[in-house]
Amino acid sequence: MNIDRKTIRYLRYLRDVYGNKIILNKDLLMNELEQYKKEIENCKKCILGESRIKFVFGDGNPNADIMFVGEAPGATEDQTGITFIGRAGKLLDKLLLNINLQRSDIFIANVLKCRPPANRDPLPSEIAICEKYLHKQISIIKPKVIIALGRIAGKTLIKQELALGKMRGKKYNYQNVDLYVTYHPAAILRNPNWKDSIVSDFQMIAKKYL
Ligand code: URA
């Protein structure tokens, strides 16, 4: 089914006004996200557009209540175009399962859509360009809550340079959506002592928003 963006926007407006009385087909929302993906997937606005193999848009349920934001694609994501499918992604799957969720229940995207060479930290100029894409994804998905995974996603979304421990455990706001920051699953792989903290963060968020 091919529905133009204006119609989709109108249907979304009806959903916002009438809430649950209007049932919006998940495919319609996917349609809008898919269309947006097509608009941006050939991006060459920064040098990462030259070195990437695949543009990693984000994956999951376009109607999700919970949206996760990671840092940037790693090597496996760059090869496949799919977010969080490497080792950190496998751990994320376990953490989700622990709160009775699967990938198909959530949406997950990164601050950057292209892999920085050798997984270096994203540059501020790259974040400034790519964050606009994240903004638009959030405005299409309209999640109830965003969970930023790790320091880079956290500082990008809360707009403050803080240590992760200082960002954790507080409710922020991003584009009028509640936002929490927790550890990046890759950090847990490096330091399993933090596992209890991320488990309790996920549990707190599940209790509040599911
Ligand atoms: N780490 C991230 O931040 N994002 C991915 O997609 C994979 C690993």
JSON list of C-alpha atoms and ligand atoms in Angstrom, two decimals:
[
{"chain": "A", "resi": 1, "resn": "MET", "atom": "CA", "xyz": [0.00, 0.00, 0.00]},
{"chain": "A", "resi": 2, "resn": "ASN", "atom": "CA", "xyz": [1.48, 3.33, -1.00]},
{"chain": "A", "resi": 3, "resn": "ILE", "atom": "CA", "xyz": [0.19, 6.30, 0.95]},
{"chain": "A", "resi": 4, "resn": "ASP", "atom": "CA", "xyz": [1.69, 9.74, 0.57]},
{"chain": "A", "resi": 5, "resn": "ARG", "atom": "CA", "xyz": [3.35, 11.46, 3.50]},
{"chain": "A", "resi": 6, "resn": "LYS", "atom": "CA", "xyz": [0.66, 14.12, 3.80]},
{"chain": "A", "resi": 7, "resn": "THR", "atom": "CA", "xyz": [-2.01, 11.47, 4.34]},
{"chain": "A", "resi": 8, "resn": "ILE", "atom": "CA", "xyz": [0.17, 9.65, 6.85]},
{"chain": "A", "resi": 9, "resn": "ARG", "atom": "CA", "xyz": [0.72, 12.91, 8.72]},
{"chain": "A", "resi": 10, "resn": "TYR", "atom": "CA", "xyz": [-3.03, 13.50, 8.80]},
{"chain": "A", "resi": 11, "resn": "LEU", "atom": "CA", "xyz": [-3.68, 10.00, 10.12]},
{"chain": "A", "resi": 12, "resn": "ARG", "atom": "CA", "xyz": [-1.06, 10.51, 12.80]},
{"chain": "A", "resi": 13, "resn": "TYR", "atom": "CA", "xyz": [-2.69, 13.80, 13.73]},
{"chain": "A", "resi": 14, "resn": "LEU", "atom": "CA", "xyz": [-6.00, 11.95, 14.13]},
{"chain": "A", "resi": 15, "resn": "ARG", "atom": "CA", "xyz": [-4.27, 9.41, 16.32]},
{"chain": "A", "resi": 16, "resn": "ASP", "atom": "CA", "xyz": [-2.84, 12.19, 18.49]},
{"chain": "A", "resi": 17, "resn": "VAL", "atom": "CA", "xyz": [-6.26, 13.80, 18.85]},
{"chain": "A", "resi": 18, "resn": "TYR", "atom": "CA", "xyz": [-8.35, 10.66, 19.27]},
{"chain": "A", "resi": 19, "resn": "GLY", "atom": "CA", "xyz": [-5.76, 8.43, 20.94]},
{"chain": "A", "resi": 20, "resn": "ASN", "atom": "CA", "xyz": [-6.70, 4.79, 21.17]},
{"chain": "A", "resi": 21, "resn": "LYS", "atom": "CA", "xyz": [-10.04, 5.33, 19.48]},
{"chain": "A", "resi": 22, "resn": "ILE", "atom": "CA", "xyz": [-8.16, 5.37, 16.20]},
{"chain": "A", "resi": 23, "resn": "ILE", "atom": "CA", "xyz": [-6.20, 2.29, 15.33]},
{"chain": "A", "resi": 24, "resn": "LEU", "atom": "CA", "xyz": [-3.33, 3.12, 13.06]},
{"chain": "A", "resi": 25, "resn": "ASN", "atom": "CA", "xyz": [-1.98, 0.31, 11.03]},
{"chain": "A", "resi": 26, "resn": "LYS", "atom": "CA", "xyz": [1.63, -0.43, 11.95]},
{"chain": "A", "resi": 27, "resn": "ASP", "atom": "CA", "xyz": [2.41, -0.71, 8.25]},
{"chain": "A", "resi": 28, "resn": "LEU", "atom": "CA", "xyz": [1.43, 2.91, 7.74]},
{"chain": "A", "resi": 29, "resn": "LEU", "atom": "CA", "xyz": [4.00, 4.06, 10.26]},
{"chain": "A", "resi": 30, "resn": "MET", "atom": "CA", "xyz": [6.59, 1.76, 8.78]},
{"chain": "A", "resi": 31, "resn": "ASN", "atom": "CA", "xyz": [5.74, 3.30, 5.50]},
{"chain": "A", "resi": 32, "resn": "GLU", "atom": "CA", "xyz": [6.57, 6.76, 6.77]},
{"chain": "A", "resi": 33, "resn": "LEU", "atom": "CA", "xyz": [9.82, 5.56, 8.36]},
{"chain": "A", "resi": 34, "resn": "GLU", "atom": "CA", "xyz": [10.71, 3.57, 5.26]},
{"chain": "A", "resi": 35, "resn": "GLN", "atom": "CA", "xyz": [10.10, 6.61, 3.11]},
{"chain": "A", "resi": 36, "resn": "TYR", "atom": "CA", "xyz": [12.29, 8.67, 5.39]},
{"chain": "A", "resi": 37, "resn": "LYS", "atom": "CA", "xyz": [15.00, 6.02, 5.21]},
{"chain": "A", "resi": 38, "resn": "LYS", "atom": "CA", "xyz": [14.96, 6.23, 1.42]},
{"chain": "A", "resi": 39, "resn": "GLU", "atom": "CA", "xyz": [15.34, 10.00, 1.66]},
{"chain": "A", "resi": 40, "resn": "ILE", "atom": "CA", "xyz": [18.49, 9.88, 3.76]},
{"chain": "A", "resi": 41, "resn": "GLU", "atom": "CA", "xyz": [20.22, 6.55, 3.13]},
{"chain": "A", "resi": 42, "resn": "ASN", "atom": "CA", "xyz": [22.59, 7.92, 0.50]},
{"chain": "A", "resi": 43, "resn": "CYS", "atom": "CA", "xyz": [23.77, 10.71, 2.80]},
{"chain": "A", "resi": 44, "resn": "LYS", "atom": "CA", "xyz": [27.26, 12.05, 2.08]},
{"chain": "A", "resi": 45, "resn": "LYS", "atom": "CA", "xyz": [27.11, 15.08, 4.33]},
{"chain": "A", "resi": 46, "resn": "CYS", "atom": "CA", "xyz": [30.21, 14.03, 6.27]},
{"chain": "A", "resi": 47, "resn": "ILE", "atom": "CA", "xyz": [33.27, 11.93, 5.55]},
{"chain": "A", "resi": 48, "resn": "LEU", "atom": "CA", "xyz": [31.72, 8.82, 7.12]},
{"chain": "A", "resi": 49, "resn": "GLY", "atom": "CA", "xyz": [29.51, 8.66, 4.05]},
{"chain": "A", "resi": 50, "resn": "GLU", "atom": "CA", "xyz": [32.64, 7.83, 2.04]},
{"chain": "A", "resi": 51, "resn": "SER", "atom": "CA", "xyz": [34.06, 5.13, 4.33]},
{"chain": "A", "resi": 52, "resn": "ARG", "atom": "CA", "xyz": [30.89, 3.29, 5.36]},
{"chain": "A", "resi": 53, "resn": "ILE", "atom": "CA", "xyz": [29.79, 0.03, 3.80]},
{"chain": "A", "resi": 54, "resn": "LYS", "atom": "CA", "xyz": [26.14, 0.39, 4.83]},
{"chain": "A", "resi": 55, "resn": "PHE", "atom": "CA", "xyz": [24.04, 3.23, 6.16]},
{"chain": "A", "resi": 56, "resn": "VAL", "atom": "CA", "xyz": [22.51, 1.94, 9.42]},
{"chain": "A", "resi": 57, "resn": "PHE", "atom": "CA", "xyz": [19.14, 3.64, 9.74]},
{"chain": "A", "resi": 58, "resn": "GLY", "atom": "CA", "xyz": [17.71, 1.80, 12.77]},
{"chain": "A", "resi": 59, "resn": "ASP", "atom": "CA", "xyz": [15.42, -1.16, 13.26]},
{"chain": "A", "resi": 60, "resn": "GLY", "atom": "CA", "xyz": [12.41, -2.37, 15.13]},
{"chain": "A", "resi": 61, "resn": "ASN", "atom": "CA", "xyz": [8.81, -1.47, 15.74]},
{"chain": "A", "resi": 62, "resn": "PRO", "atom": "CA", "xyz": [7.84, 1.87, 14.20]},
{"chain": "A", "resi": 63, "resn": "ASN", "atom": "CA", "xyz": [5.06, 2.12, 16.77]},
{"chain": "A", "resi": 64, "resn": "ALA", "atom": "CA", "xyz": [7.27, 1.38, 19.78]},
{"chain": "A", "resi": 65, "resn": "ASP", "atom": "CA", "xyz": [6.72, 2.92, 23.21]},
{"chain": "A", "resi": 66, "resn": "ILE", "atom": "CA", "xyz": [10.39, 2.46, 24.02]},
{"chain": "A", "resi": 67, "resn": "MET", "atom": "CA", "xyz": [13.13, 3.72, 21.75]},
{"chain": "A", "resi": 68, "resn": "PHE", "atom": "CA", "xyz": [16.82, 3.02, 22.36]},
{"chain": "A", "resi": 69, "resn": "VAL", "atom": "CA", "xyz": [19.60, 5.22, 21.07]},
{"chain": "A", "resi": 70, "resn": "GLY", "atom": "CA", "xyz": [23.13, 3.88, 20.78]},
{"chain": "A", "resi": 71, "resn": "GLU", "atom": "CA", "xyz": [26.33, 5.55, 19.66]},
{"chain": "A", "resi": 72, "resn": "ALA", "atom": "CA", "xyz": [27.22, 4.47, 16.14]},
{"chain": "A", "resi": 73, "resn": "PRO", "atom": "CA", "xyz": [27.36, 1.31, 14.04]},
{"chain": "A", "resi": 74, "resn": "GLY", "atom": "CA", "xyz": [30.25, -1.07, 14.66]},
{"chain": "A", "resi": 75, "resn": "ALA", "atom": "CA", "xyz": [31.88, -3.38, 12.13]},
{"chain": "A", "resi": 76, "resn": "THR", "atom": "CA", "xyz": [29.06, -5.96, 12.03]},
{"chain": "A", "resi": 77, "resn": "GLU", "atom": "CA", "xyz": [26.39, -3.29, 11.77]},
{"chain": "A", "resi": 78, "resn": "ASP", "atom": "CA", "xyz": [28.35, -1.58, 8.97]},
{"chain": "A", "resi": 79, "resn": "GLN", "atom": "CA", "xyz": [28.48, -4.85, 7.06]},
{"chain": "A", "resi": 80, "resn": "THR", "atom": "CA", "xyz": [24.83, -5.76, 7.50]},
{"chain": "A", "resi": 81, "resn": "GLY", "atom": "CA", "xyz": [23.05, -2.41, 7.82]},
{"chain": "A", "resi": 82, "resn": "ILE", "atom": "CA", "xyz": [21.31, -3.69, 10.99]},
{"chain": "A", "resi": 83, "resn": "THR", "atom": "CA", "xyz": [21.65, -2.01, 14.39]},
{"chain": "A", "resi": 84, "resn": "PHE", "atom": "CA", "xyz": [23.09, -3.80, 17.41]},
{"chain": "A", "resi": 85, "resn": "ILE", "atom": "CA", "xyz": [23.63, -7.24, 15.99]},
{"chain": "A", "resi": 86, "resn": "GLY", "atom": "CA", "xyz": [27.19, -7.75, 17.20]},
{"chain": "A", "resi": 87, "resn": "ARG", "atom": "CA", "xyz": [28.20, -8.88, 20.70]},
{"chain": "A", "resi": 88, "resn": "ALA", "atom": "CA", "xyz": [26.74, -5.79, 22.37]},
{"chain": "A", "resi": 89, "resn": "GLY", "atom": "CA", "xyz": [23.48, -6.44, 20.52]},
{"chain": "A", "resi": 90, "resn": "LYS", "atom": "CA", "xyz": [23.30, -10.01, 21.82]},
{"chain": "A", "resi": 91, "resn": "LEU", "atom": "CA", "xyz": [23.64, -8.71, 25.36]},
{"chain": "A", "resi": 92, "resn": "LEU", "atom": "CA", "xyz": [20.97, -6.09, 24.65]},
{"chain": "A", "resi": 93, "resn": "ASP", "atom": "CA", "xyz": [18.64, -8.90, 23.53]},
{"chain": "A", "resi": 94, "resn": "LYS", "atom": "CA", "xyz": [19.16, -10.64, 26.90]},
{"chain": "A", "resi": 95, "resn": "LEU", "atom": "CA", "xyz": [18.53, -7.44, 28.82]},
{"chain": "A", "resi": 96, "resn": "LEU", "atom": "CA", "xyz": [15.32, -6.92, 26.84]},
{"chain": "A", "resi": 97, "resn": "LEU", "atom": "CA", "xyz": [14.20, -10.48, 27.44]},
{"chain": "A", "resi": 98, "resn": "ASN", "atom": "CA", "xyz": [14.66, -9.90, 31.14]},
{"chain": "A", "resi": 99, "resn": "ILE", "atom": "CA", "xyz": [11.87, -7.28, 30.96]},
{"chain": "A", "resi": 100, "resn": "ASN", "atom": "CA", "xyz": [9.81, -9.47, 28.61]},
{"chain": "A", "resi": 101, "resn": "LEU", "atom": "CA", "xyz": [10.61, -7.53, 25.48]},
{"chain": "A", "resi": 102, "resn": "GLN", "atom": "CA", "xyz": [11.96, -8.51, 22.11]},
{"chain": "A", "resi": 103, "resn": "ARG", "atom": "CA", "xyz": [13.50, -6.45, 19.33]},
{"chain": "A", "resi": 104, "resn": "SER", "atom": "CA", "xyz": [10.15, -6.38, 17.59]},
{"chain": "A", "resi": 105, "resn": "ASP", "atom": "CA", "xyz": [8.69, -4.48, 20.58]},
{"chain": "A", "resi": 106, "resn": "ILE", "atom": "CA", "xyz": [11.17, -1.62, 20.52]},
{"chain": "A", "resi": 107, "resn": "PHE", "atom": "CA", "xyz": [12.88, 0.66, 18.03]},
{"chain": "A", "resi": 108, "resn": "ILE", "atom": "CA", "xyz": [16.62, 1.13, 18.12]},
{"chain": "A", "resi": 109, "resn": "ALA", "atom": "CA", "xyz": [18.76, 3.66, 16.31]},
{"chain": "A", "resi": 110, "resn": "ASN", "atom": "CA", "xyz": [22.14, 5.28, 16.78]},
{"chain": "A", "resi": 111, "resn": "VAL", "atom": "CA", "xyz": [23.30, 8.88, 17.09]},
{"chain": "A", "resi": 112, "resn": "LEU", "atom": "CA", "xyz": [25.42, 8.28, 13.97]},
{"chain": "A", "resi": 113, "resn": "LYS", "atom": "CA", "xyz": [24.11, 6.28, 11.04]},
{"chain": "A", "resi": 114, "resn": "CYS", "atom": "CA", "xyz": [27.55, 5.45, 9.64]},
{"chain": "A", "resi": 115, "resn": "ARG", "atom": "CA", "xyz": [30.50, 3.70, 11.27]},
{"chain": "A", "resi": 116, "resn": "PRO", "atom": "CA", "xyz": [33.40, 5.89, 12.35]},
{"chain": "A", "resi": 117, "resn": "PRO", "atom": "CA", "xyz": [36.70, 4.32, 11.16]},
{"chain": "A", "resi": 118, "resn": "ALA", "atom": "CA", "xyz": [38.14, 1.91, 13.77]},
{"chain": "A", "resi": 119, "resn": "ASN", "atom": "CA", "xyz": [35.13, 2.74, 15.98]},
{"chain": "A", "resi": 120, "resn": "ARG", "atom": "CA", "xyz": [36.59, 6.08, 17.05]},
{"chain": "A", "resi": 121, "resn": "ASP", "atom": "CA", "xyz": [34.34, 8.47, 18.98]},
{"chain": "A", "resi": 122, "resn": "PRO", "atom": "CA", "xyz": [31.95, 10.46, 16.79]},
{"chain": "A", "resi": 123, "resn": "LEU", "atom": "CA", "xyz": [33.16, 14.00, 16.05]},
{"chain": "A", "resi": 124, "resn": "PRO", "atom": "CA", "xyz": [30.95, 16.91, 17.16]},
{"chain": "A", "resi": 125, "resn": "SER", "atom": "CA", "xyz": [30.55, 17.93, 13.51]},
{"chain": "A", "resi": 126, "resn": "GLU", "atom": "CA", "xyz": [29.32, 14.42, 12.61]},
{"chain": "A", "resi": 127, "resn": "ILE", "atom": "CA", "xyz": [26.87, 14.43, 15.52]},
{"chain": "A", "resi": 128, "resn": "ALA", "atom": "CA", "xyz": [25.57, 17.87, 14.53]},
{"chain": "A", "resi": 129, "resn": "ILE", "atom": "CA", "xyz": [24.72, 16.60, 11.04]},
{"chain": "A", "resi": 130, "resn": "CYS", "atom": "CA", "xyz": [23.35, 13.20, 12.01]},
{"chain": "A", "resi": 131, "resn": "GLU", "atom": "CA", "xyz": [21.29, 14.23, 15.02]},
{"chain": "A", "resi": 132, "resn": "LYS", "atom": "CA", "xyz": [18.76, 15.80, 12.66]},
{"chain": "A", "resi": 133, "resn": "TYR", "atom": "CA", "xyz": [18.01, 12.34, 11.32]},
{"chain": "A", "resi": 134, "resn": "LEU", "atom": "CA", "xyz": [17.46, 11.04, 14.85]},
{"chain": "A", "resi": 135, "resn": "HIS", "atom": "CA", "xyz": [15.13, 13.96, 15.56]},
{"chain": "A", "resi": 136, "resn": "LYS", "atom": "CA", "xyz": [13.01, 13.09, 12.60]},
{"chain": "A", "resi": 137, "resn": "GLN", "atom": "CA", "xyz": [12.91, 9.39, 13.51]},
{"chain": "A", "resi": 138, "resn": "ILE", "atom": "CA", "xyz": [11.69, 10.29, 17.00]},
{"chain": "A", "resi": 139, "resn": "SER", "atom": "CA", "xyz": [9.03, 12.60, 15.63]},
{"chain": "A", "resi": 140, "resn": "ILE", "atom": "CA", "xyz": [7.73, 9.77, 13.41]},
{"chain": "A", "resi": 141, "resn": "ILE", "atom": "CA", "xyz": [7.88, 7.02, 16.05]},
{"chain": "A", "resi": 142, "resn": "LYS", "atom": "CA", "xyz": [6.72, 9.18, 18.97]},
{"chain": "A", "resi": 143, "resn": "PRO", "atom": "CA", "xyz": [7.91, 6.80, 21.71]},
{"chain": "A", "resi": 144, "resn": "LYS", "atom": "CA", "xyz": [6.86, 7.25, 25.34]},
{"chain": "A", "resi": 145, "resn": "VAL", "atom": "CA", "xyz": [10.44, 7.01, 26.51]},
{"chain": "A", "resi": 146, "resn": "ILE", "atom": "CA", "xyz": [13.93, 7.12, 25.05]},
{"chain": "A", "resi": 147, "resn": "ILE", "atom": "CA", "xyz": [16.83, 5.21, 26.57]},
{"chain": "A", "resi": 148, "resn": "ALA", "atom": "CA", "xyz": [20.25, 6.52, 25.65]},
{"chain": "A", "resi": 149, "resn": "LEU", "atom": "CA", "xyz": [22.87, 3.78, 25.79]},
{"chain": "A", "resi": 150, "resn": "GLY", "atom": "CA", "xyz": [26.25, 5.02, 26.93]},
{"chain": "A", "resi": 151, "resn": "ARG", "atom": "CA", "xyz": [28.06, 8.30, 27.41]},
{"chain": "A", "resi": 152, "resn": "ILE", "atom": "CA", "xyz": [28.10, 9.46, 23.80]},
{"chain": "A", "resi": 153, "resn": "ALA", "atom": "CA", "xyz": [24.36, 8.95, 23.26]},
{"chain": "A", "resi": 154, "resn": "GLY", "atom": "CA", "xyz": [23.70, 10.39, 26.73]},
{"chain": "A", "resi": 155, "resn": "LYS", "atom": "CA", "xyz": [25.70, 13.58, 26.27]},
{"chain": "A", "resi": 156, "resn": "THR", "atom": "CA", "xyz": [24.29, 14.09, 22.78]},
{"chain": "A", "resi": 157, "resn": "LEU", "atom": "CA", "xyz": [20.71, 13.88, 23.99]},
{"chain": "A", "resi": 158, "resn": "ILE", "atom": "CA", "xyz": [21.00, 15.68, 27.33]},
{"chain": "A", "resi": 159, "resn": "LYS", "atom": "CA", "xyz": [23.36, 18.32, 25.87]},
{"chain": "A", "resi": 160, "resn": "GLN", "atom": "CA", "xyz": [25.72, 18.15, 28.83]},
{"chain": "A", "resi": 161, "resn": "GLU", "atom": "CA", "xyz": [29.21, 16.70, 29.22]},
{"chain": "A", "resi": 162, "resn": "LEU", "atom": "CA", "xyz": [28.82, 14.49, 32.31]},
{"chain": "A", "resi": 163, "resn": "ALA", "atom": "CA", "xyz": [30.25, 11.19, 33.42]},
{"chain": "A", "resi": 164, "resn": "LEU", "atom": "CA", "xyz": [27.82, 8.35, 32.80]},
{"chain": "A", "resi": 165, "resn": "GLY", "atom": "CA", "xyz": [27.34, 7.77, 36.53]},
{"chain": "A", "resi": 166, "resn": "LYS", "atom": "CA", "xyz": [26.06, 11.34, 36.85]},
{"chain": "A", "resi": 167, "resn": "MET", "atom": "CA", "xyz": [23.62, 10.96, 33.95]},
{"chain": "A", "resi": 168, "resn": "ARG", "atom": "CA", "xyz": [22.12, 7.70, 35.21]},
{"chain": "A", "resi": 169, "resn": "GLY", "atom": "CA", "xyz": [19.01, 7.59, 37.35]},
{"chain": "A", "resi": 170, "resn": "LYS", "atom": "CA", "xyz": [17.57, 10.96, 36.27]},
{"chain": "A", "resi": 171, "resn": "LYS", "atom": "CA", "xyz": [14.68, 11.72, 34.00]},
{"chain": "A", "resi": 172, "resn": "TYR", "atom": "CA", "xyz": [15.50, 14.10, 31.16]},
{"chain": "A", "resi": 173, "resn": "ASN", "atom": "CA", "xyz": [13.48, 15.37, 28.26]},
{"chain": "A", "resi": 174, "resn": "TYR", "atom": "CA", "xyz": [14.31, 15.16, 24.57]},
{"chain": "A", "resi": 175, "resn": "GLN", "atom": "CA", "xyz": [11.87, 16.53, 22.02]},
{"chain": "A", "resi": 176, "resn": "ASN", "atom": "CA", "xyz": [9.13, 16.33, 24.66]},
{"chain": "A", "resi": 177, "resn": "VAL", "atom": "CA", "xyz": [9.83, 12.65, 25.26]},
{"chain": "A", "resi": 178, "resn": "ASP", "atom": "CA", "xyz": [11.05, 11.30, 28.63]},
{"chain": "A", "resi": 179, "resn": "LEU", "atom": "CA", "xyz": [14.69, 10.31, 28.42]},
{"chain": "A", "resi": 180, "resn": "TYR", "atom": "CA", "xyz": [16.94, 8.15, 30.62]},
{"chain": "A", "resi": 181, "resn": "VAL", "atom": "CA", "xyz": [20.61, 7.35, 30.23]},
{"chain": "A", "resi": 182, "resn": "THR", "atom": "CA", "xyz": [22.14, 4.02, 31.13]},
{"chain": "A", "resi": 183, "resn": "TYR", "atom": "CA", "xyz": [25.28, 2.02, 30.35]},
{"chain": "A", "resi": 184, "resn": "HIS", "atom": "CA", "xyz": [26.10, 0.91, 26.84]},
{"chain": "A", "resi": 185, "resn": "PRO", "atom": "CA", "xyz": [25.91, -2.90, 26.59]},
{"chain": "A", "resi": 186, "resn": "ALA", "atom": "CA", "xyz": [29.49, -2.89, 25.20]},
{"chain": "A", "resi": 187, "resn": "ALA", "atom": "CA", "xyz": [30.61, -1.27, 28.47]},
{"chain": "A", "resi": 188, "resn": "ILE", "atom": "CA", "xyz": [29.02, -4.15, 30.40]},
{"chain": "A", "resi": 189, "resn": "LEU", "atom": "CA", "xyz": [30.95, -6.62, 28.27]},
{"chain": "A", "resi": 190, "resn": "ARG", "atom": "CA", "xyz": [34.13, -4.81, 29.29]},
{"chain": "A", "resi": 191, "resn": "ASN", "atom": "CA", "xyz": [33.10, -4.41, 32.93]},
{"chain": "A", "resi": 192, "resn": "PRO", "atom": "CA", "xyz": [30.51, -6.98, 34.09]},
{"chain": "A", "resi": 193, "resn": "ASN", "atom": "CA", "xyz": [30.35, -5.24, 37.50]},
{"chain": "A", "resi": 194, "resn": "TRP", "atom": "CA", "xyz": [27.96, -2.73, 35.92]},
{"chain": "A", "resi": 195, "resn": "LYS", "atom": "CA", "xyz": [25.48, -5.40, 34.85]},
{"chain": "A", "resi": 196, "resn": "ASP", "atom": "CA", "xyz": [23.26, -5.09, 37.95]},
{"chain": "A", "resi": 197, "resn": "SER", "atom": "CA", "xyz": [22.95, -1.35, 37.33]},
{"chain": "A", "resi": 198, "resn": "ILE", "atom": "CA", "xyz": [21.77, -1.68, 33.73]},
{"chain": "A", "resi": 199, "resn": "VAL", "atom": "CA", "xyz": [19.41, -4.51, 34.73]},
{"chain": "A", "resi": 200, "resn": "SER", "atom": "CA", "xyz": [17.84, -2.30, 37.40]},
{"chain": "A", "resi": 201, "resn": "ASP", "atom": "CA", "xyz": [17.62, 0.67, 34.98]},
{"chain": "A", "resi": 202, "resn": "PHE", "atom": "CA", "xyz": [15.74, -1.48, 32.45]},
{"chain": "A", "resi": 203, "resn": "GLN", "atom": "CA", "xyz": [13.44, -2.79, 35.19]},
{"chain": "A", "resi": 204, "resn": "MET", "atom": "CA", "xyz": [12.66, 0.71, 36.45]},
{"chain": "A", "resi": 205, "resn": "ILE", "atom": "CA", "xyz": [11.83, 1.88, 32.92]},
{"chain": "A", "resi": 206, "resn": "ALA", "atom": "CA", "xyz": [9.69, -1.19, 32.18]},
{"chain": "A", "resi": 207, "resn": "LYS", "atom": "CA", "xyz": [7.73, -0.66, 35.40]},
{"chain": "A", "resi": 208, "resn": "LYS", "atom": "CA", "xyz": [7.11, 2.97, 34.55]},
{"chain": "A", "resi": 209, "resn": "TYR", "atom": "CA", "xyz": [6.35, 2.79, 30.84]},
{"chain": "A", "resi": 210, "resn": "LEU", "atom": "CA", "xyz": [5.02, -0.67, 29.99]},
{"chain": "B", "resi": 1, "resn": "URA", "atom": "N1", "xyz": [27.15, -0.03, 19.33]},
{"chain": "B", "resi": 1, "resn": "URA", "atom": "C1", "xyz": [26.29, 0.98, 19.07]},
{"chain": "B", "resi": 1, "resn": "URA", "atom": "O1", "xyz": [26.30, 2.00, 19.74]},
{"chain": "B", "resi": 1, "resn": "URA", "atom": "N2", "xyz": [25.43, 0.80, 18.07]},
{"chain": "B", "resi": 1, "resn": "URA", "atom": "C2", "xyz": [25.37, -0.29, 17.32]},
{"chain": "B", "resi": 1, "resn": "URA", "atom": "O2", "xyz": [24.53, -0.35, 16.43]},
{"chain": "B", "resi": 1, "resn": "URA", "atom": "C3", "xyz": [26.27, -1.32, 17.62]},
{"chain": "B", "resi": 1, "resn": "URA", "atom": "C4", "xyz": [27.15, -1.19, 18.63]}
]
